Amino acid sequence: MKQYIVDAFAPRPFTGNPAAVCVMDAWPTEESMMLLARENNLSETAFIVGGNGHYHLRWFTPGCEVELCGHATLASAYTVMEQIEPGLDEVRFDTLGGELVIRRDGDVFLMDLPTYELHEIPVTHEMTTAFGARPSRAVLRLDLICVFDDEETVRAMRPDQTLLMTIPGRIQNATARGTDVDCVSRSFCPKLAIPEDPVCGSAHCQIADFWCRELGKPEILAYQASERGGYLRCRPLGEGRVEIGGEASLVAVSEIVAPLP
């Protein structure tokens, strides 16, 4: 089994969000995939099986399997189009989140991903205490998005990971309107055993929809203000879909030699 380490939403290595991509002829056991995800200790390890531009794709965090992951999808598409089947301009993945189509536009990989209808909810004392600052608004569907008035509040915050576990959402996102970009965000994922996701594609399926509506723009440039940082090109497509684009960089290629259960 070959394993690729790819930095997603990264024009150069050691930025963006790293993902491991394991390329296999057949599925190992779920226990094996979980063990490898924990061994890698990255926010996501992707497993792909297939060929001829059509693959099955699964994603595992160190804590569980998830139904959608943007950055590991981008990393998987990069691996297929650069390493496995160079020359492809499009790849299709069958996933728990449905079929995902990723196409190439120069150095940028554009992912057609599902989005979710957002519902505004009251800002609570628990949100304020968890983030260490009071949001001006909060919206929820799969993830929680807390909106702040100042991007510096988002960049500087040090939330309480234990308290984040007690408020709604699979992921707890903090976001604000940006100065040099349309929006600045951070994504905290203690419920998935990830304190902070360096650049979260799936969260931006919702963040992008919110800010495009809020700013009245057909597309936005978003920045994930984690320590590693990363840019995302986001464009709602309508009918519950959003296009998220970014670059990717290869860091390492290895071979799994340990016997798997």
XYZ file of N, CA and C in Angstrom:
783
model
N 0.843 -1.185 0.000
C 0.000 0.000 0.000
C 0.885 1.243 0.000
N 0.710 2.105 -0.995
C 1.436 3.356 -1.029
C 0.662 4.426 -0.269
N 1.408 5.316 0.361
C 0.793 6.419 1.077
C 1.482 7.721 0.662
N 0.652 8.696 0.310
C 1.140 10.014 -0.089
C 0.753 11.026 0.987
N 1.670 11.912 1.339
C 1.350 13.034 2.218
C 1.269 14.271 1.332
N 0.091 14.878 1.312
C -0.171 16.017 0.437
C -0.689 17.174 1.277
N -0.108 18.347 1.074
C -0.622 19.564 1.710
C -1.682 20.169 0.801
N -2.913 20.255 1.310
C -4.042 20.782 0.539
C -4.252 22.259 0.842
N -4.786 22.967 -0.142
C -4.938 24.428 -0.070
C -3.575 25.062 0.181
N -2.574 24.548 -0.523
C -1.191 24.949 -0.283
C -0.456 25.091 -1.608
N 0.010 26.295 -1.965
C 0.810 26.446 -3.180
C 2.235 25.934 -3.020
N 2.645 25.671 -1.778
C 3.979 25.144 -1.503
C 3.897 24.228 -0.280
N 4.833 23.297 -0.144
C 4.801 22.378 1.004
C 4.904 23.103 2.344
N 4.393 22.422 3.365
C 4.459 22.856 4.758
C 3.555 24.051 5.052
N 2.564 24.247 4.196
C 1.485 25.194 4.469
C 0.174 24.448 4.229
N -0.943 25.119 4.397
C -2.234 24.481 4.160
C -2.520 23.364 5.147
N -3.245 22.355 4.678
C -3.716 21.285 5.555
C -3.194 19.938 5.060
N -2.333 19.264 5.827
C -1.790 17.985 5.377
C -2.801 16.850 5.494
N -2.800 15.980 4.498
C -3.621 14.771 4.530
C -2.775 13.611 4.029
N -3.025 12.441 4.583
C -2.429 11.218 4.063
C -3.426 10.590 3.093
N -2.920 10.092 1.967
C -3.758 9.433 0.974
C -3.194 8.040 0.746
N -3.963 7.019 1.132
C -3.548 5.627 0.969
C -4.219 5.055 -0.278
N -3.398 4.544 -1.198
C -3.892 4.013 -2.470
C -3.807 2.495 -2.421
N -4.961 1.830 -2.652
C -5.048 0.390 -2.425
C -5.738 -0.302 -3.599
N -5.466 -1.601 -3.727
C -6.171 -2.423 -4.720
C -7.511 -2.911 -4.180
N -7.614 -3.055 -2.860
C -8.850 -3.525 -2.221
C -8.905 -2.938 -0.820
N -10.113 -2.917 -0.254
C -10.282 -2.304 1.058
C -9.660 -3.160 2.160
N -8.897 -2.546 3.068
C -8.531 -3.232 4.300
C -9.714 -3.189 5.257
N -9.539 -3.725 6.439
C -10.617 -3.666 7.423
C -10.740 -2.240 7.966
N -11.913 -1.925 8.525
C -12.084 -0.615 9.152
C -11.110 -0.443 10.313
N -10.821 -1.525 11.031
C -9.847 -1.454 12.120
C -8.486 -1.023 11.584
N -8.083 -1.565 10.430
C -6.800 -1.203 9.834
C -6.770 0.271 9.440
N -7.852 0.739 8.844
C -7.901 2.144 8.437
C -7.874 3.065 9.644
N -8.542 2.666 10.705
C -8.532 3.471 11.918
C -7.147 3.500 12.549
N -6.456 2.364 12.534
C -5.100 2.299 13.088
C -4.149 3.197 12.295
N -4.256 3.175 10.978
C -3.390 4.023 10.168
C -3.695 5.502 10.389
N -4.975 5.847 10.522
C -5.337 7.240 10.784
C -4.751 7.710 12.109
N -4.792 6.849 13.114
C -4.214 7.223 14.412
C -2.695 7.291 14.338
N -2.088 6.392 13.566
C -0.633 6.403 13.408
C -0.181 7.687 12.711
N -0.903 8.091 11.688
C -0.552 9.328 10.986
C -0.778 10.555 11.855
N -1.832 10.506 12.667
C -2.178 11.601 13.577
C -2.336 12.924 12.843
N -2.838 12.869 11.616
C -3.221 14.059 10.867
C -4.727 14.247 11.019
N -5.205 15.420 10.640
C -6.646 15.631 10.784
C -7.435 14.676 9.898
N -6.792 14.174 8.807
C -7.515 13.234 7.952
C -6.552 12.294 7.230
N -6.944 11.014 7.165
C -6.298 10.043 6.290
C -7.357 9.542 5.320
N -7.056 9.651 4.015
C -7.995 9.228 2.976
C -7.568 7.870 2.430
N -8.550 7.058 2.066
C -8.304 5.740 1.481
C -9.059 5.671 0.158
N -8.332 5.331 -0.923
C -8.979 5.286 -2.237
C -8.709 3.949 -2.917
N -9.752 3.464 -3.605
C -9.695 2.217 -4.382
C -10.393 2.481 -5.712
N -9.752 2.118 -6.829
C -10.406 2.283 -8.124
C -9.408 2.482 -9.227
N -9.832 3.188 -10.287
C -8.980 3.440 -11.433
C -9.760 4.049 -12.572
N -9.048 4.452 -13.610
C -9.656 5.043 -14.799
C -10.513 6.261 -14.468
N -10.003 7.078 -13.535
C -10.681 8.321 -13.200
C -11.899 8.184 -12.317
N -12.157 6.976 -11.784
C -13.342 6.748 -10.943
C -12.922 5.910 -9.736
N -13.056 6.482 -8.543
C -12.547 5.851 -7.326
C -13.610 5.878 -6.227
N -13.455 4.952 -5.295
C -14.186 5.012 -4.023
C -13.255 5.651 -2.998
N -13.810 6.520 -2.180
C -13.014 7.324 -1.245
C -13.655 7.314 0.136
N -12.834 7.050 1.151
C -13.288 7.139 2.548
C -12.290 7.976 3.333
N -12.810 8.662 4.380
C -11.971 9.557 5.177
C -12.044 9.153 6.654
N -10.889 9.135 7.303
C -10.825 8.836 8.734
C -10.010 9.908 9.455
N -10.579 10.454 10.531
C -9.810 11.262 11.472
C -9.158 10.309 12.474
N -8.314 10.818 13.377
C -7.796 9.938 14.428
C -8.881 9.404 15.366
N -10.110 9.972 15.260
C -11.161 9.544 16.164
C -12.293 8.757 15.529
N -12.537 8.952 14.214
C -13.703 8.312 13.609
C -13.669 8.472 12.097
N -14.565 7.728 11.404
C -14.797 7.950 9.982
C -15.782 9.105 9.829
N -15.581 9.942 8.806
C -16.470 11.079 8.575
C -17.122 10.970 7.202
N -18.219 11.709 7.020
C -18.994 11.599 5.782
C -18.573 12.619 4.735
N -17.758 13.597 5.107
C -17.296 14.577 4.136
C -16.032 15.238 4.651
N -15.013 15.333 3.792
C -13.784 16.055 4.122
C -13.275 16.729 2.862
N -13.186 18.041 2.890
C -12.769 18.785 1.714
C -11.287 18.673 1.414
N -10.451 18.918 2.424
C -9.020 18.992 2.126
C -8.454 17.626 1.737
N -8.962 16.535 2.335
C -8.470 15.207 1.961
C -9.019 14.778 0.598
N -10.164 15.334 0.181
C -10.649 15.108 -1.184
C -9.740 15.808 -2.183
N -9.364 17.043 -1.870
C -8.436 17.766 -2.732
C -7.107 17.011 -2.816
N -6.601 16.540 -1.667
C -5.344 15.783 -1.641
C -5.461 14.497 -2.451
N -6.610 13.833 -2.376
C -6.821 12.598 -3.128
C -6.878 12.883 -4.626
N -7.561 13.962 -5.008
C -7.642 14.328 -6.421
C -6.250 14.666 -6.960
N -5.487 15.406 -6.184
C -4.107 15.722 -6.581
C -3.310 14.438 -6.772
N -3.438 13.499 -5.844
C -2.690 12.240 -5.921
C -3.048 11.473 -7.185
N -4.351 11.402 -7.490
C -4.775 10.685 -8.694
C -4.250 11.376 -9.942
N -4.469 12.691 -10.044
C -4.177 13.401 -11.284
C -2.695 13.701 -11.484
N -1.919 13.673 -10.388
C -0.489 13.948 -10.508
C 0.363 12.684 -10.425
N -0.070 11.707 -9.605
C 0.785 10.565 -9.306
C 0.298 9.253 -9.934
N -0.999 9.003 -9.905
C -1.519 7.706 -10.339
C -1.905 7.715 -11.809
N -2.655 8.725 -12.218
C -3.086 8.845 -13.611
C -2.762 10.249 -14.126
N -1.471 10.579 -14.257
C -1.111 11.927 -14.705
C -1.699 12.215 -16.080
N -2.183 13.433 -16.213
C -2.829 13.813 -17.467
C -4.330 13.921 -17.362
N -4.932 13.311 -16.332
C -6.372 13.448 -16.117
C -6.718 14.896 -15.762
N -7.840 15.370 -16.257
C -8.339 16.692 -15.903
C -9.546 16.632 -14.982
N -10.055 15.398 -14.728
C -11.232 15.244 -13.874
C -11.200 13.870 -13.220
N -11.649 13.795 -11.981
C -11.763 12.523 -11.282
C -13.083 12.509 -10.518
N -13.681 11.317 -10.412
C -14.931 11.143 -9.676
C -14.691 10.220 -8.487
N -15.241 10.623 -7.336
C -15.125 9.822 -6.122
C -16.515 9.445 -5.626
N -16.739 8.163 -5.346
C -17.938 7.722 -4.643
C -17.626 7.732 -3.155
N -18.437 8.435 -2.365
C -18.159 8.631 -0.947
C -19.436 8.507 -0.126
N -19.280 8.521 1.187
C -20.449 8.548 2.074
C -21.265 9.817 1.869
N -20.632 10.874 1.376
C -21.329 12.132 1.106
C -21.857 12.227 -0.312
N -21.894 11.104 -1.044
C -22.364 11.099 -2.424
C -21.212 11.174 -3.412
N -21.549 11.274 -4.702
C -20.508 11.361 -5.724
C -19.926 12.773 -5.741
N -18.598 12.853 -5.749
C -17.897 14.134 -5.802
C -17.071 14.177 -7.081
N -17.195 15.278 -7.811
C -16.446 15.471 -9.054
C -15.434 16.582 -8.834
N -14.176 16.307 -9.143
C -13.109 17.290 -8.991
C -12.457 17.472 -10.345
N -12.356 18.706 -10.792
C -11.717 18.984 -12.075
C -10.541 19.917 -11.862
N -9.659 19.899 -12.824
C -8.434 20.679 -12.727
C -8.545 21.931 -13.582
N -8.095 23.065 -13.027
C -8.026 24.329 -13.748
C -6.627 24.894 -13.523
N -5.673 24.489 -14.349
C -4.279 24.868 -14.117
C -3.753 24.194 -12.869
N -3.281 24.984 -11.923
C -2.759 24.447 -10.667
C -3.838 24.315 -9.592
N -5.050 24.740 -9.897
C -6.140 24.736 -8.917
C -7.041 23.530 -9.161
N -7.428 22.863 -8.065
C -8.353 21.740 -8.132
C -9.704 22.209 -7.596
N -10.741 22.088 -8.433
C -12.072 22.596 -8.114
C -12.974 21.429 -7.738
N -13.491 21.471 -6.514
C -14.317 20.387 -5.980
C -15.780 20.803 -5.953
N -16.633 19.968 -6.498
C -18.081 20.163 -6.454
C -18.588 19.419 -5.218
N -18.928 20.181 -4.161
C -19.252 19.593 -2.858
C -20.672 19.964 -2.434
N -21.263 19.170 -1.543
C -22.589 19.523 -1.032
C -22.501 20.633 0.008
N -23.530 21.456 0.047
C -23.646 22.433 1.116
C -24.909 22.119 1.917
N -25.191 22.913 2.918
C -26.295 22.620 3.833
C -27.070 23.901 4.107
N -28.386 23.787 4.199
C -29.204 24.945 4.541
C -28.890 25.374 5.971
N -28.586 26.653 6.136
C -28.185 27.169 7.443
C -29.373 27.794 8.167
N -29.392 27.631 9.479
C -30.451 28.206 10.300
C -29.820 29.081 11.382
N -30.291 30.317 11.470
C -29.766 31.207 12.505
C -30.304 30.768 13.863
N -29.428 30.754 14.853
C -29.805 30.366 16.208
C -29.350 31.452 17.175
N -29.906 31.481 18.374
C -29.494 32.516 19.332
C -28.038 32.355 19.763
N -27.359 33.467 19.937
C -26.026 33.457 20.549
C -26.200 33.204 22.041
N -25.427 32.276 22.578
C -25.577 31.890 23.974
C -24.347 32.252 24.799
N -24.549 32.263 26.091
C -23.435 32.485 27.022
C -22.400 31.380 26.877
N -22.853 30.166 26.612
C -21.934 29.038 26.460
C -21.010 29.234 25.254
N -21.537 29.784 24.152
C -20.689 30.078 22.987
C -19.634 31.118 23.349
N -20.069 32.177 24.024
C -19.149 33.247 24.400
C -18.041 32.722 25.300
N -18.399 31.895 26.256
C -17.406 31.353 27.182
C -16.452 30.404 26.461
N -16.969 29.579 25.562
C -16.127 28.611 24.859
C -15.118 29.305 23.950
N -15.563 30.319 23.191
C -14.673 31.015 22.262
C -13.825 32.084 22.953
N -14.263 32.560 24.112
C -13.549 33.637 24.789
C -13.889 35.003 24.228
N -14.928 35.104 23.424
C -15.408 36.361 22.854
C -16.851 36.147 22.438
N -17.643 37.227 22.450
C -19.061 37.074 22.143
C -19.313 37.229 20.639
N -19.913 36.218 20.009
C -20.272 36.342 18.589
C -21.415 37.341 18.412
N -21.472 37.952 17.244
C -22.602 38.816 16.924
C -23.772 38.022 16.362
N -23.445 36.861 15.722
C -24.478 35.990 15.155
C -24.001 34.548 15.245
N -24.945 33.625 15.127
C -24.604 32.202 15.084
C -25.554 31.498 14.129
N -25.008 30.621 13.273
C -25.824 29.811 12.373
C -25.377 28.358 12.504
N -26.296 27.454 12.214
C -26.038 26.036 12.482
C -26.689 25.169 11.425
N -25.993 24.133 11.038
C -26.563 22.968 10.371
C -25.676 21.794 10.755
N -24.815 21.343 9.849
C -23.868 20.291 10.232
C -22.868 20.835 11.237
N -22.346 22.028 10.962
C -21.377 22.686 11.841
C -21.973 23.959 12.417
N -21.344 24.456 13.463
C -21.708 25.743 14.049
C -20.800 26.812 13.455
N -21.384 27.926 13.028
C -20.627 29.070 12.536
C -20.960 30.255 13.427
N -19.954 30.725 14.155
C -20.123 31.910 14.990
C -19.436 33.083 14.303
N -20.195 34.159 14.096
C -19.719 35.319 13.348
C -19.295 36.394 14.337
N -18.088 36.934 14.126
C -17.547 37.983 14.983
C -17.368 39.256 14.170
N -17.372 40.399 14.856
C -17.318 41.695 14.176
C -15.923 42.065 13.701
N -14.891 41.456 14.273
C -13.514 41.871 14.002
C -12.666 40.650 13.652
N -11.967 40.681 12.523
C -11.155 39.527 12.132
C -10.010 39.279 13.108
N -9.519 40.328 13.776
C -8.437 40.130 14.748
C -8.906 39.294 15.937
N -10.184 39.404 16.274
C -10.741 38.556 17.334
C -10.625 37.089 16.942
N -10.929 36.797 15.682
C -10.850 35.417 15.179
C -9.400 34.950 15.140
N -8.503 35.783 14.648
C -7.100 35.400 14.515
C -6.446 35.146 15.878
N -6.837 35.903 16.882
C -6.154 35.844 18.181
C -6.797 34.897 19.183
N -7.986 34.392 18.918
C -8.715 33.641 19.950
C -8.032 32.327 20.313
N -8.175 31.956 21.572
C -7.681 30.690 22.098
C -8.836 30.020 22.830
N -9.707 29.340 22.101
C -10.923 28.813 22.721
C -10.632 27.684 23.697
N -11.585 27.456 24.563
C -11.508 26.368 25.542
C -12.025 25.094 24.865
N -11.129 24.145 24.613
C -11.499 22.939 23.871
C -12.558 22.116 24.601
N -12.485 22.076 25.913
C -13.472 21.313 26.687
C -14.851 21.932 26.563
N -14.917 23.267 26.618
C -16.206 23.935 26.506
C -16.756 23.874 25.080
N -15.875 23.852 24.076
C -16.345 23.694 22.699
C -17.110 22.384 22.530
N -16.726 21.364 23.282
C -17.404 20.069 23.205
C -18.864 20.157 23.636
N -19.210 21.188 24.390
C -20.558 21.273 24.964
C -21.510 22.125 24.131
N -21.009 22.786 23.078
C -21.891 23.625 22.270
C -22.195 22.919 20.940
N -23.220 23.365 20.205
C -23.681 22.595 19.041
C -22.650 22.522 17.922
N -22.893 21.588 17.008
C -22.116 21.480 15.785
C -21.076 20.391 15.813
N -20.891 19.752 14.640
C -19.802 18.791 14.483
C -18.462 19.494 14.631
N -18.335 20.671 13.978
C -17.170 21.551 14.075
C -17.663 22.902 14.548
N -16.857 23.584 15.358
C -17.202 24.922 15.828
C -16.302 25.927 15.100
N -16.896 26.737 14.230
C -16.150 27.676 13.405
C -16.321 29.100 13.915
N -15.229 29.853 13.862
C -15.263 31.288 14.139
C -14.917 32.005 12.845
N -15.692 33.026 12.484
C -15.448 33.711 11.217
C -15.759 35.194 11.342
N -15.134 35.980 10.472
C -15.380 37.425 10.422
C -15.094 37.904 9.004
N -15.640 39.042 8.659
C -15.330 39.650 7.367
C -13.847 40.018 7.346
N -13.187 39.788 6.209
C -11.759 40.041 6.124
C -11.423 41.398 5.547
N -10.173 41.789 5.745
C -9.677 43.045 5.191
C -9.095 42.826 3.797
N -8.206 41.845 3.663
C -7.546 41.561 2.394
C -8.227 40.435 1.618
N -9.120 39.716 2.271
C -9.918 38.656 1.656
C -11.364 38.885 2.059
N -12.264 38.081 1.500
C -13.683 38.298 1.823
C -14.028 37.871 3.238
N -13.414 36.770 3.697
C -13.675 36.336 5.074
C -12.459 35.616 5.628
N -12.358 35.653 6.938
C -11.307 34.960 7.686
C -12.003 34.013 8.650
N -11.519 32.781 8.751
C -12.181 31.790 9.600
C -11.152 30.909 10.298
N -11.614 30.263 11.358
C -10.874 29.186 12.011
C -11.870 28.089 12.370
N -11.390 26.834 12.340
C -12.265 25.678 12.546
C -11.714 24.810 13.665
N -12.499 24.635 14.714
C -12.098 23.857 15.884
C -12.930 22.577 15.932
N -12.251 21.437 16.147
C -12.920 20.143 15.987
C -12.639 19.184 17.138
N -12.799 19.590 18.387
C -12.507 18.655 19.480
C -13.404 17.423 19.474
N -14.612 17.528 18.908
C -15.501 16.364 18.850
C -14.981 15.303 17.885
N -14.056 15.691 17.000
C -13.443 14.762 16.061
C -12.003 14.442 16.447
N -11.624 14.777 17.679
C -10.268 14.552 18.196
C -9.234 15.404 17.461
N -9.649 16.581 16.956
C -8.761 17.522 16.280
C -8.959 18.893 16.939
N -7.985 19.389 17.685
C -8.176 20.698 18.326
C -8.487 21.816 17.326
N -7.706 21.891 16.225
C -7.970 22.891 15.191
C -7.572 22.331 13.840
N -8.482 22.432 12.862
C -8.187 21.986 11.512
C -7.442 23.119 10.796
N -6.252 22.853 10.230
C -5.490 23.938 9.608
C -6.240 24.660 8.493
N -6.899 23.896 7.587
C -7.755 24.486 6.547
C -8.881 23.490 6.298
N -10.107 23.882 6.581
C -11.226 22.943 6.555
C -12.128 23.203 5.347
N -12.052 22.321 4.357
C -12.873 22.463 3.163
C -14.344 22.251 3.431
N -14.689 21.217 4.217
C -16.105 20.927 4.461
C -16.775 22.048 5.244
N -16.057 22.670 6.186
C -16.629 23.801 6.921
C -16.921 24.960 5.976
N -16.068 25.138 4.963
C -16.288 26.243 4.031
C -17.438 25.983 3.068
N -17.905 24.753 2.977
C -19.143 24.517 2.244
C -20.274 25.333 2.869
N -20.201 25.534 4.166
C -21.209 26.318 4.877
C -20.778 27.775 5.044
N -19.506 27.998 5.388
C -19.004 29.366 5.566
C -19.138 30.164 4.275
N -18.799 29.535 3.136
C -18.885 30.227 1.849
C -20.314 30.603 1.519
N -21.237 29.689 1.763
C -22.648 29.973 1.491
C -23.111 31.167 2.326
N -22.714 31.206 3.593
C -23.100 32.311 4.476
C -22.556 33.636 3.957
N -21.241 33.685 3.651
C -20.637 34.967 3.293
C -21.028 35.422 1.889
N -21.244 34.515 0.968
C -21.716 34.927 -0.358
C -23.086 35.606 -0.250
N -23.945 35.049 0.579
C -25.251 35.670 0.798
C -25.102 37.005 1.524
N -24.269 37.023 2.549
C -24.096 38.218 3.381
C -23.483 39.362 2.586
N -22.503 39.060 1.733
C -21.803 40.090 0.968
C -22.432 40.357 -0.391
N -23.391 39.513 -0.782
C -24.022 39.673 -2.083
C -23.076 39.409 -3.233
N -22.174 38.429 -3.062
C -21.183 38.102 -4.085
C -21.430 36.706 -4.634
N -21.145 36.510 -5.939
C -21.321 35.173 -6.515
C -20.209 34.214 -6.117
N -19.050 34.752 -5.687
C -17.952 33.908 -5.210
C -17.079 34.725 -4.266
N -16.336 34.021 -3.427
C -15.495 34.712 -2.462
C -14.120 34.047 -2.401
N -13.154 34.806 -1.901
C -11.849 34.275 -1.530
C -11.802 34.247 -0.009
N -11.607 33.052 0.546
C -11.599 32.867 1.996
C -10.188 32.531 2.464
N -9.887 32.932 3.685
C -8.593 32.590 4.283
C -8.822 31.902 5.617
N -8.183 30.739 5.791
C -8.240 30.030 7.069
C -7.032 30.479 7.883
N -7.290 31.163 8.985
C -6.243 31.840 9.746
C -5.654 30.955 10.832
N -5.352 29.694 10.496
C -4.651 28.816 11.431
C -3.163 29.134 11.385
N -2.383 28.428 12.157
C -0.938 28.653 12.165
C -0.343 28.378 10.791
N -0.837 27.345 10.085
C -0.332 27.024 8.751
C -0.976 27.889 7.674
N -2.257 28.162 7.807
C -2.969 29.043 6.898
C -3.234 28.443 5.535
N -4.269 28.965 4.854
C -4.582 28.496 3.515
C -5.728 29.279 2.903
N -5.695 29.400 1.566
C -6.713 30.146 0.821
C -7.658 29.180 0.112
N -8.938 29.564 0.052
C -9.953 28.758 -0.616
C -10.766 29.642 -1.543
N -10.902 29.221 -2.786
C -11.795 29.868 -3.736
C -13.160 29.207 -3.613
N -14.198 29.977 -3.337
C -15.509 29.400 -3.028
C -16.582 30.031 -3.910
N -17.425 29.159 -4.502
C -18.485 29.648 -5.388
C -19.720 28.773 -5.253
N -20.791 29.268 -4.640
C -22.035 28.499 -4.597
C -22.540 28.210 -6.010
N -22.988 26.964 -6.230
C -23.458 26.533 -7.540
C -24.980 26.445 -7.617
N -25.646 26.576 -6.458
C -27.088 26.393 -6.422
C -27.456 24.937 -6.248
N -28.713 24.697 -5.925
C -29.253 23.349 -5.753
C -28.429 22.537 -4.744
N -28.008 23.194 -3.677
C -27.322 22.499 -2.591
C -25.889 22.108 -2.878
N -25.228 22.796 -3.830
C -23.837 22.486 -4.163
C -22.983 23.751 -4.078
N -21.706 23.551 -3.796
C -20.762 24.658 -3.743
C -19.436 24.182 -4.323
N -18.748 25.074 -5.019
C -17.436 24.755 -5.572
C -16.366 25.346 -4.663
N -15.467 24.474 -4.206
C -14.349 24.893 -3.364
C -13.065 24.550 -4.108
N -12.194 25.532 -4.291
C -10.974 25.307 -5.045
C -9.731 25.675 -4.278
N -8.631 24.977 -4.589
C -7.354 25.283 -3.977
C -6.233 24.515 -4.641
N -5.012 24.897 -4.317
C -3.829 24.217 -4.828
C -3.401 23.127 -3.852
N -2.433 22.311 -4.276
C -1.934 21.230 -3.420
C -0.461 20.996 -3.717
N 0.263 20.473 -2.704
C 1.704 20.227 -2.832
C 2.037 18.868 -2.235
N 2.843 18.110 -2.943
C 3.287 16.796 -2.466
C 4.441 16.970 -1.491
N 4.354 16.276 -0.355
C 5.401 16.338 0.674
C 6.198 15.039 0.741
N 5.504 13.883 0.668
C 6.209 12.605 0.844
C 5.435 11.477 0.195
N 6.181 10.443 -0.205
C 5.603 9.192 -0.692
C 6.248 8.072 0.111
N 5.419 7.191 0.654
C 5.950 6.088 1.483
C 5.203 4.812 1.174
N 5.651 3.732 1.785
C 5.015 2.425 1.620
C 4.687 1.878 2.987
N 3.449 1.417 3.174
C 3.041 0.806 4.442
C 3.565 -0.631 4.453
N 4.461 -0.943 5.393
C 5.068 -2.271 5.444
C 4.586 -3.075 6.641
N 4.013 -2.427 7.648
C 3.533 -3.155 8.833
C 2.333 -4.012 8.454
N 2.238 -5.228 8.985
C 1.042 -6.059 8.721
C -0.191 -5.426 9.336
N -1.290 -5.467 8.609
C -2.540 -4.875 9.068
C -3.492 -5.973 9.503
N -4.268 -5.712 10.565
C -5.229 -6.734 11.032
C -6.366 -6.934 10.030
